[in-house]
GROMACS .gro file of C-alpha atoms in nm:
model
  161
    1HIS     CA    1   0.656   1.030  -0.193
    2CYS     CA    2   0.947   0.922  -0.070
    3LEU     CA    3   0.972   0.785  -0.467
    4ALA     CA    4   1.230   0.491  -0.321
    5LEU     CA    5   1.065   0.228  -0.581
    6PRO     CA    6   1.137   0.334  -0.992
    7ARG     CA    7   0.792   0.429  -1.109
    8GLU     CA    8   0.669   0.465  -1.476
    9LEU     CA    9   0.408   0.775  -1.563
   10THR     CA   10   0.108   0.748  -1.756
   11ALA     CA   11  -0.044   1.055  -1.954
   12VAL     CA   12  -0.405   1.033  -1.963
   13SER     CA   13  -0.668   1.144  -2.179
   14ASP     CA   14  -0.823   1.378  -1.894
   15GLY     CA   15  -0.508   1.507  -1.842
   16THR     CA   16  -0.403   1.340  -1.555
   17VAL     CA   17  -0.144   1.162  -1.442
   18ARG     CA   18  -0.074   0.845  -1.299
   19GLN     CA   19   0.225   0.631  -1.164
   20ALA     CA   20   0.298   0.274  -1.170
   21PRO     CA   21   0.603   0.050  -1.000
   22VAL     CA   22   0.786  -0.005  -1.282
   23ARG     CA   23   0.701  -0.390  -1.511
   24GLU     CA   24   1.016  -0.498  -1.408
   25LEU     CA   25   0.970  -0.566  -1.085
   26ALA     CA   26   0.743  -0.780  -1.152
   27GLY     CA   27   1.104  -0.986  -1.259
   28LEU     CA   28   1.119  -0.977  -0.814
   29ARG     CA   29   0.819  -1.142  -0.768
   30GLY     CA   30   0.814  -1.481  -0.541
   31THR     CA   31   0.557  -1.765  -0.510
   32LEU     CA   32   0.195  -1.649  -0.504
   33ILE     CA   33   0.027  -1.640  -0.210
   34SER     CA   34  -0.342  -1.609  -0.261
   35ALA     CA   35  -0.584  -1.529  -0.065
   36ARG     CA   36  -0.929  -1.409   0.039
   37GLY     CA   37  -1.096  -1.117   0.264
   38GLU     CA   38  -0.767  -1.146   0.433
   39LEU     CA   39  -0.397  -1.220   0.447
   40ALA     CA   40  -0.117  -1.222   0.789
   41VAL     CA   41   0.293  -1.303   0.692
   42ALA     CA   42   0.576  -1.176   0.875
   43GLY     CA   43   0.940  -1.365   0.951
   44ASP     CA   44   1.158  -1.324   0.576
   45ASP     CA   45   0.808  -1.341   0.344
   46ALA     CA   46   0.737  -0.964   0.477
   47ALA     CA   47   1.098  -0.838   0.499
   48ALA     CA   48   0.977  -0.681   0.098
   49PHE     CA   49   0.671  -0.761  -0.088
   50ASP     CA   50   0.429  -0.664  -0.373
   51LEU     CA   51   0.069  -0.734  -0.305
   52GLU     CA   52  -0.247  -0.660  -0.498
   53VAL     CA   53  -0.603  -0.594  -0.377
   54GLY     CA   54  -0.939  -0.605  -0.595
   55ALA     CA   55  -1.233  -0.345  -0.537
   56CYS     CA   56  -1.293  -0.321  -0.189
   57ALA     CA   57  -1.654  -0.259  -0.203
   58GLY     CA   58  -1.670  -0.309   0.252
   59GLY     CA   59  -1.356  -0.207   0.333
   60PHE     CA   60  -0.978  -0.255   0.367
   61SER     CA   61  -0.706  -0.187   0.598
   62MET     CA   62  -0.364  -0.280   0.612
   63THR     CA   63  -0.086  -0.265   0.855
   64VAL     CA   64   0.295  -0.305   0.814
   65GLY     CA   65   0.554  -0.410   1.085
   66GLY     CA   66   0.213  -0.344   1.364
   67VAL     CA   67   0.331  -0.006   1.343
   68LEU     CA   68   0.156   0.150   1.041
   69THR     CA   69  -0.201   0.085   0.949
   70VAL     CA   70  -0.298   0.208   0.590
   71ALA     CA   71  -0.724   0.223   0.571
   72LEU     CA   72  -1.031   0.320   0.404
   73LEU     CA   73  -1.164   0.496   0.592
   74PRO     CA   74  -1.587   0.586   0.590
   75ALA     CA   75  -1.693   0.954   0.622
   76GLU     CA   76  -1.684   1.083   0.933
   77GLU     CA   77  -1.664   1.403   1.147
   78GLY     CA   78  -1.683   1.704   0.855
   79LEU     CA   79  -1.443   1.419   0.720
   80PRO     CA   80  -1.524   1.250   0.385
   81GLN     CA   81  -1.382   0.870   0.326
   82ARG     CA   82  -1.098   0.866   0.267
   83LEU     CA   83  -0.753   0.659   0.232
   84GLU     CA   84  -0.563   0.722   0.543
   85MET     CA   85  -0.242   0.630   0.628
   86ARG     CA   86  -0.117   0.624   1.018
   87PHE     CA   87   0.121   0.558   1.232
   88THR     CA   88  -0.025   0.394   1.484
   89ASP     CA   89   0.295   0.514   1.757
   90GLU     CA   90   0.177   0.895   1.678
   91GLY     CA   91   0.583   0.911   1.890
   92ARG     CA   92   0.752   0.769   1.574
   93SER     CA   93   0.708   1.058   1.351
   94GLY     CA   94   1.092   1.036   1.240
   95ALA     CA   95   0.928   0.794   1.093
   96GLY     CA   96   0.704   0.895   0.885
   97CYS     CA   97   0.894   1.261   0.796
   98GLY     CA   98   0.693   1.408   1.104
   99ARG     CA   99   0.300   1.366   1.016
  100ALA     CA  100   0.173   1.106   1.219
  101VAL     CA  101  -0.155   1.089   1.006
  102ARG     CA  102  -0.227   1.181   0.625
  103TRP     CA  103  -0.502   1.123   0.420
  104GLU     CA  104  -0.624   1.178   0.082
  105ALA     CA  105  -1.001   1.190  -0.018
  106LEU     CA  106  -1.120   0.832  -0.196
  107GLU     CA  107  -1.445   0.697  -0.348
  108GLU     CA  108  -1.380   0.395  -0.413
  109ILE     CA  109  -1.106   0.156  -0.366
  110ARG     CA  110  -1.112  -0.038  -0.774
  111ASN     CA  111  -0.766  -0.167  -0.718
  112LEU     CA  112  -0.505  -0.144  -0.461
  113ARG     CA  113  -0.148  -0.296  -0.526
  114ALA     CA  114   0.182  -0.225  -0.251
  115VAL     CA  115   0.537  -0.204  -0.280
  116GLY     CA  116   0.685  -0.224   0.096
  117ASP     CA  117   1.047  -0.331   0.227
  118ARG     CA  118   1.228  -0.281   0.562
  119SER     CA  119   1.254   0.101   0.534
  120SER     CA  120   0.942   0.218   0.304
  121LEU     CA  121   0.630   0.134   0.133
  122GLU     CA  122   0.435   0.260  -0.141
  123VAL     CA  123   0.077   0.246  -0.154
  124PHE     CA  124  -0.108   0.326  -0.548
  125VAL     CA  125  -0.440   0.319  -0.580
  126ASN     CA  126  -0.747   0.253  -0.876
  127ASP     CA  127  -0.441   0.283  -1.121
  128GLY     CA  128  -0.233   0.449  -0.981
  129GLU     CA  129  -0.491   0.778  -0.966
  130LEU     CA  130  -0.371   0.848  -0.614
  131CYS     CA  131  -0.036   0.721  -0.465
  132MET     CA  132   0.037   0.714  -0.091
  133SER     CA  133   0.405   0.703   0.053
  134THR     CA  134   0.620   0.670   0.378
  135ARG     CA  135   0.953   0.557   0.581
  136VAL     CA  136   0.841   0.289   0.802
  137TYR     CA  137   1.059   0.112   1.043
  138ALA     CA  138   0.891  -0.213   1.206
  139PRO     CA  139   1.045  -0.413   1.508
  140SER     CA  140   1.027  -0.690   1.309
  141PRO     CA  141   0.856  -0.680   0.902
  142SER     CA  142   0.492  -0.896   0.933
  143LEU     CA  143   0.191  -0.735   0.701
  144ALA     CA  144  -0.212  -0.801   0.787
  145ILE     CA  145  -0.439  -0.727   0.601
  146GLU     CA  146  -0.849  -0.737   0.524
  147ALA     CA  147  -1.111  -0.686   0.216
  148PRO     CA  148  -1.373  -0.808   0.293
  149ASP     CA  149  -1.532  -1.062   0.041
  150VAL     CA  150  -1.182  -0.932  -0.159
  151ARG     CA  151  -0.908  -1.160  -0.385
  152ILE     CA  152  -0.630  -1.053  -0.283
  153SER     CA  153  -0.236  -1.164  -0.395
  154TYR     CA  154   0.091  -1.153  -0.252
  155TRP     CA  155   0.423  -1.203  -0.366
  156PRO     CA  156   0.711  -1.147  -0.172
  157LEU     CA  157   1.102  -0.971  -0.331
  158SER     CA  158   1.447  -1.104  -0.353
  159ALA     CA  159   1.667  -0.917  -0.515
  160HIS     CA  160   1.843  -1.227  -0.613
  161ARG     CA  161   1.608  -1.309  -0.861
   0.00000   0.00000   0.00000
């Protein structure tokens, strides 16, 4: 993890640890933008954000700044169903600390929360059971989300609230 975002850790009775952004982050949220199935945001509203999506049975894809895609991919060619982070221009290896692609096996998305700004993206899946982070430097701030028939809740963030 790049750990750009302060986190709360929770020990679960099954012996696992879950991670979530600190509760104080909610105090930086701007006006809620709500959508179902897809959402696109650009400009200042996409410069720093906090978003939540519900269960994604029909798939999930999020593109940040046109340079990074986070997607739930089906099992294929010996790989399990997985959540994948992929830089669209694999030459941007410096932004991903030398890795253009990373993935983690994932049976389902029950919920997903993503927090990003102009230099990082942190993704928390299934109440923090899975967390993925990366540095990302997009030429201009934008975000596009596709999650068929799923409610998307999006808040621009500001350090001045």
